[in-house]
Amino acid sequence: MLGKLIKYDLKSMLKTMVPMWLTVIALSFIVMVKYWGSASHTVNPDNSTFDLILMLVLFSVAMAIVVLNILFIIQRFWNGLLKEEGYLMFTLPVTTRSLIISKALSALIISLGSLLVAVICVTIISTAFIEGAIGWNEFGILCAELKRAMLQINPSDVAGMILQLAAGVVSFLAAIYQVYASMAIGQLSNRNRFLLSFVAFVGITVVLSIIASFTDMITVNNSLVNGVIVLITDLVALIVFHVVTEGLLTRKLNLE
């Protein structure tokens, strides 16, 4: 049932996100064609207006993706569980835990999709400038050197990178759950739900900042150990946020 819940949320979000992703990738290809080899050529001032418009459109679409990503994280939880739609969702034969996890995982998947699109766009645009700056022969040599350097990486460095990646994912999930916990607290109010949610979010952020200041004091000159500390801290925060959210939505749900 959890898979069906995630599929339902993703279907709703992808209707908006996929066109945005395709648009920004298409614009990146236009930029690549426009600036192909530009690092070795003089920029034509006659095209400055077109260049400005193109860059503004690309930047606007990229910012729209970021904003939509944040709005989806908030909206899908707020409208799906705390508004009228919540009457339907909480009558489904699933646990409150499944409802919360499905929202969080859907938000994570969409966010990772946006990150992947960003990497693709940067790669596409960078190709034009790389070709003009060093040429394809030199680029092939550079890739070979990078491959050789990667093969010489120590296993401990690989473990450190994997740990940092895992810590990044857990940290992002913890951030999503912080928003969820704040909204779960905010829905307790009958009059100023949004205001209470905002105050709760700020309060939680202050507490996390205080905790982070203490954890920074125990860091050592070992990236692997520091990665473990960050991972454990974020994992504990994630669990606490989930427990708070699930507890409030199970015992103190207010759909008025």
Short mmCIF file of C-alpha atoms in Angstrom, two decimals, residues 3-250:
data_model
loop_
_atom_site.label_atom_id
_atom_site.label_comp_id
_atom_site.label_asym_id
_atom_site.label_seq_id
_atom_site.Cartn_x
_atom_site.Cartn_y
_atom_site.Cartn_z
CA GLY A 3 4.01 1.95 -2.92
CA LYS A 4 0.55 2.97 -4.12
CA LEU A 5 0.61 6.04 -1.89
CA ILE A 6 4.01 7.08 -3.26
CA LYS A 7 2.80 6.46 -6.81
CA TYR A 8 -0.23 8.66 -6.18
CA ASP A 9 1.88 11.54 -4.86
CA LEU A 10 4.51 11.23 -7.59
CA LYS A 11 1.88 11.18 -10.33
CA SER A 12 0.45 14.43 -9.04
CA MET A 13 3.83 16.18 -8.74
CA LEU A 14 5.36 14.88 -11.96
CA LYS A 15 2.55 16.44 -14.00
CA THR A 16 4.08 19.80 -13.15
CA MET A 17 7.75 18.93 -12.64
CA VAL A 18 8.41 16.92 -15.83
CA PRO A 19 7.51 19.81 -18.19
CA MET A 20 9.73 22.10 -16.10
CA TRP A 21 12.61 19.61 -16.21
CA LEU A 22 12.29 19.18 -19.98
CA THR A 23 12.12 22.94 -20.46
CA VAL A 24 15.31 23.67 -18.54
CA ILE A 25 17.15 20.83 -20.33
CA ALA A 26 15.98 22.16 -23.72
CA LEU A 27 17.16 25.66 -22.78
CA SER A 28 20.50 24.21 -21.74
CA PHE A 29 20.89 22.67 -25.20
CA ILE A 30 20.08 26.05 -26.75
CA VAL A 31 22.76 27.68 -24.58
CA MET A 32 25.23 24.94 -25.56
CA VAL A 33 24.60 25.51 -29.28
CA LYS A 34 24.70 29.29 -28.85
CA TYR A 35 27.99 29.31 -26.94
CA TRP A 36 29.66 26.33 -28.59
CA GLY A 37 33.39 27.00 -28.43
CA SER A 38 32.77 30.47 -26.98
CA ALA A 39 35.85 30.27 -24.77
CA SER A 40 38.01 30.62 -27.87
CA HIS A 41 35.92 33.23 -29.70
CA THR A 42 35.07 36.87 -29.19
CA VAL A 43 31.53 37.49 -27.98
CA ASN A 44 29.41 39.33 -30.56
CA PRO A 45 27.90 42.45 -28.90
CA ASP A 46 25.03 42.38 -31.40
CA ASN A 47 23.72 39.26 -29.68
CA SER A 48 23.92 40.69 -26.16
CA THR A 49 20.12 41.21 -25.92
CA PHE A 50 19.39 37.67 -27.04
CA ASP A 51 22.04 36.34 -24.66
CA LEU A 52 20.52 38.27 -21.76
CA ILE A 53 17.01 37.06 -22.51
CA LEU A 54 18.19 33.48 -22.90
CA MET A 55 20.05 33.53 -19.60
CA LEU A 56 17.14 35.18 -17.80
CA VAL A 57 14.71 32.57 -19.09
CA LEU A 58 17.06 29.74 -18.11
CA PHE A 59 17.59 31.25 -14.65
CA SER A 60 13.85 31.85 -14.20
CA VAL A 61 12.94 28.26 -15.08
CA ALA A 62 15.68 26.93 -12.80
CA MET A 63 14.42 29.08 -9.92
CA ALA A 64 10.85 27.99 -10.64
CA ILE A 65 11.93 24.36 -10.27
CA VAL A 66 13.52 25.12 -6.88
CA VAL A 67 10.46 27.03 -5.68
CA LEU A 68 8.05 24.36 -6.92
CA ASN A 69 10.13 21.70 -5.23
CA ILE A 70 9.81 23.50 -1.88
CA LEU A 71 6.11 24.20 -2.41
CA PHE A 72 5.40 20.56 -3.23
CA ILE A 73 7.08 19.45 -0.01
CA ILE A 74 4.80 21.78 1.95
CA GLN A 75 1.62 21.56 -0.13
CA ARG A 76 1.39 17.79 -0.53
CA PHE A 77 1.61 17.33 3.25
CA TRP A 78 -0.53 20.32 4.24
CA ASN A 79 -3.34 19.77 1.74
CA GLY A 80 -3.07 15.99 1.68
CA LEU A 81 -3.16 15.34 5.41
CA LEU A 82 -4.18 18.51 7.23
CA LYS A 83 -6.96 19.91 5.02
CA GLU A 84 -10.16 18.54 3.47
CA GLU A 85 -8.25 15.85 1.56
CA GLY A 86 -7.13 14.52 4.92
CA TYR A 87 -10.66 13.24 5.61
CA LEU A 88 -10.23 10.85 2.68
CA MET A 89 -6.58 9.94 3.32
CA PHE A 90 -7.16 8.99 6.95
CA THR A 91 -10.06 6.71 6.00
CA LEU A 92 -7.76 4.58 3.85
CA PRO A 93 -6.75 1.17 5.27
CA VAL A 94 -3.20 2.37 5.98
CA THR A 95 -1.39 3.60 9.05
CA THR A 96 -0.56 7.22 9.76
CA ARG A 97 3.09 6.21 9.54
CA SER A 98 2.64 5.03 5.97
CA LEU A 99 0.93 8.28 5.00
CA ILE A 100 3.79 10.34 6.42
CA ILE A 101 6.54 8.17 4.94
CA SER A 102 4.91 8.24 1.50
CA LYS A 103 4.89 12.05 1.53
CA ALA A 104 8.52 12.21 2.64
CA LEU A 105 9.80 9.65 0.12
CA SER A 106 7.85 11.29 -2.71
CA ALA A 107 9.38 14.67 -1.82
CA LEU A 108 12.83 13.07 -1.70
CA ILE A 109 12.40 11.42 -5.11
CA ILE A 110 11.22 14.65 -6.73
CA SER A 111 14.11 16.57 -5.15
CA LEU A 112 16.66 14.01 -6.35
CA GLY A 113 15.09 14.26 -9.81
CA SER A 114 15.55 18.04 -9.75
CA LEU A 115 19.15 17.59 -8.62
CA LEU A 116 19.80 15.15 -11.48
CA VAL A 117 18.32 17.61 -13.97
CA ALA A 118 20.58 20.33 -12.56
CA VAL A 119 23.65 18.12 -13.05
CA ILE A 120 22.56 17.31 -16.62
CA CYS A 121 22.05 21.01 -17.43
CA VAL A 122 25.43 22.03 -15.99
CA THR A 123 27.11 19.24 -17.96
CA ILE A 124 25.38 20.28 -21.20
CA ILE A 125 26.29 23.96 -20.82
CA SER A 126 29.83 23.23 -19.65
CA THR A 127 30.46 21.12 -22.75
CA ALA A 128 30.29 24.21 -24.98
CA PHE A 129 32.91 26.07 -22.96
CA ILE A 130 35.15 23.03 -22.50
CA GLU A 131 35.24 22.50 -26.26
CA GLY A 132 36.26 26.10 -26.83
CA ALA A 133 38.79 26.21 -24.01
CA ILE A 134 40.79 23.02 -24.49
CA GLY A 135 39.39 21.15 -27.51
CA TRP A 136 38.24 17.54 -27.67
CA ASN A 137 41.73 16.01 -27.79
CA GLU A 138 42.78 17.74 -24.59
CA PHE A 139 39.38 16.91 -23.10
CA GLY A 140 40.01 13.22 -23.76
CA ILE A 141 43.38 13.48 -22.03
CA LEU A 142 41.73 15.23 -19.07
CA CYS A 143 39.12 12.45 -18.76
CA ALA A 144 41.87 9.82 -18.87
CA GLU A 145 43.74 11.60 -16.07
CA LEU A 146 40.59 11.85 -13.99
CA LYS A 147 39.92 8.14 -14.51
CA ARG A 148 43.47 7.30 -13.43
CA ALA A 149 43.12 9.48 -10.34
CA MET A 150 39.82 7.81 -9.42
CA LEU A 151 41.39 4.35 -9.68
CA GLN A 152 44.04 5.45 -7.19
CA ILE A 153 41.53 6.51 -4.55
CA ASN A 154 41.95 4.67 -1.25
CA PRO A 155 39.11 2.42 -0.05
CA SER A 156 38.78 4.62 3.03
CA ASP A 157 38.19 7.64 0.78
CA VAL A 158 35.50 5.73 -1.10
CA ALA A 159 33.86 4.80 2.20
CA GLY A 160 34.03 8.43 3.23
CA MET A 161 32.34 9.58 0.03
CA ILE A 162 29.58 6.97 0.40
CA LEU A 163 29.12 8.04 4.00
CA GLN A 164 28.91 11.70 2.98
CA LEU A 165 26.33 10.81 0.34
CA ALA A 166 24.25 8.87 2.86
CA ALA A 167 24.58 11.75 5.33
CA GLY A 168 23.37 14.15 2.65
CA VAL A 169 20.27 12.07 1.93
CA VAL A 170 19.48 11.64 5.63
CA SER A 171 20.07 15.36 6.22
CA PHE A 172 17.65 16.27 3.45
CA LEU A 173 15.05 13.84 4.79
CA ALA A 174 15.51 15.36 8.25
CA ALA A 175 14.89 18.80 6.74
CA ILE A 176 11.68 17.52 5.12
CA TYR A 177 10.56 15.98 8.40
CA GLN A 178 11.34 19.23 10.22
CA VAL A 179 8.82 20.94 7.95
CA TYR A 180 6.32 18.14 8.57
CA ALA A 181 6.78 18.30 12.35
CA SER A 182 6.33 22.08 12.27
CA MET A 183 3.07 21.74 10.33
CA ALA A 184 1.89 18.96 12.63
CA ILE A 185 2.40 21.35 15.56
CA GLY A 186 0.77 24.20 13.65
CA GLN A 187 -2.40 22.25 12.92
CA LEU A 188 -3.13 22.18 16.64
CA SER A 189 -4.26 25.79 16.35
CA ASN A 190 -7.81 26.52 15.18
CA ARG A 191 -7.10 30.10 14.11
CA ASN A 192 -3.46 30.65 13.17
CA ARG A 193 -2.20 27.34 11.84
CA PHE A 194 0.32 28.84 9.43
CA LEU A 195 1.69 31.25 12.04
CA LEU A 196 2.10 28.51 14.64
CA SER A 197 3.76 26.27 12.03
CA PHE A 198 6.21 29.05 11.18
CA VAL A 199 6.98 29.74 14.84
CA ALA A 200 7.49 26.00 15.43
CA PHE A 201 9.85 25.78 12.44
CA VAL A 202 11.91 28.73 13.67
CA GLY A 203 12.01 27.31 17.20
CA ILE A 204 13.16 23.91 15.97
CA THR A 205 15.81 25.57 13.79
CA VAL A 206 17.18 27.46 16.81
CA VAL A 207 17.36 24.25 18.86
CA LEU A 208 19.13 22.44 16.01
CA SER A 209 21.62 25.30 15.71
CA ILE A 210 22.44 25.02 19.42
CA ILE A 211 22.89 21.26 19.11
CA ALA A 212 25.07 21.73 16.01
CA SER A 213 27.33 24.13 17.92
CA PHE A 214 27.97 21.39 20.49
CA THR A 215 28.57 18.66 17.92
CA ASP A 216 31.07 20.90 16.12
CA MET A 217 33.14 20.89 19.31
CA ILE A 218 33.69 17.12 19.09
CA THR A 219 34.80 16.99 15.46
CA VAL A 220 38.24 15.53 14.77
CA ASN A 221 40.70 15.62 11.90
CA ASN A 222 39.13 12.58 10.29
CA SER A 223 36.51 13.02 7.58
CA LEU A 224 35.17 9.50 8.11
CA VAL A 225 34.56 10.06 11.84
CA ASN A 226 33.05 13.48 11.21
CA GLY A 227 30.78 11.95 8.58
CA VAL A 228 29.57 9.36 11.08
CA ILE A 229 28.86 12.10 13.65
CA VAL A 230 26.85 14.12 11.13
CA LEU A 231 24.97 11.02 9.97
CA ILE A 232 24.05 9.96 13.50
CA THR A 233 22.96 13.50 14.44
CA ASP A 234 20.74 13.88 11.39
CA LEU A 235 19.35 10.37 11.82
CA VAL A 236 18.37 11.09 15.42
CA ALA A 237 16.74 14.36 14.35
CA LEU A 238 14.84 12.56 11.57
CA ILE A 239 13.53 9.93 14.00
CA VAL A 240 12.48 12.56 16.54
CA PHE A 241 10.67 14.61 13.88
CA HIS A 242 8.87 11.51 12.62
CA VAL A 243 7.81 10.46 16.11
CA VAL A 244 6.49 13.97 16.84
CA THR A 245 4.64 14.16 13.52
CA GLU A 246 3.13 10.68 13.77
CA GLY A 247 2.18 11.17 17.41
CA LEU A 248 0.39 14.46 16.78
CA LEU A 249 -1.43 13.24 13.66
CA THR A 250 -2.48 10.04 15.46
#
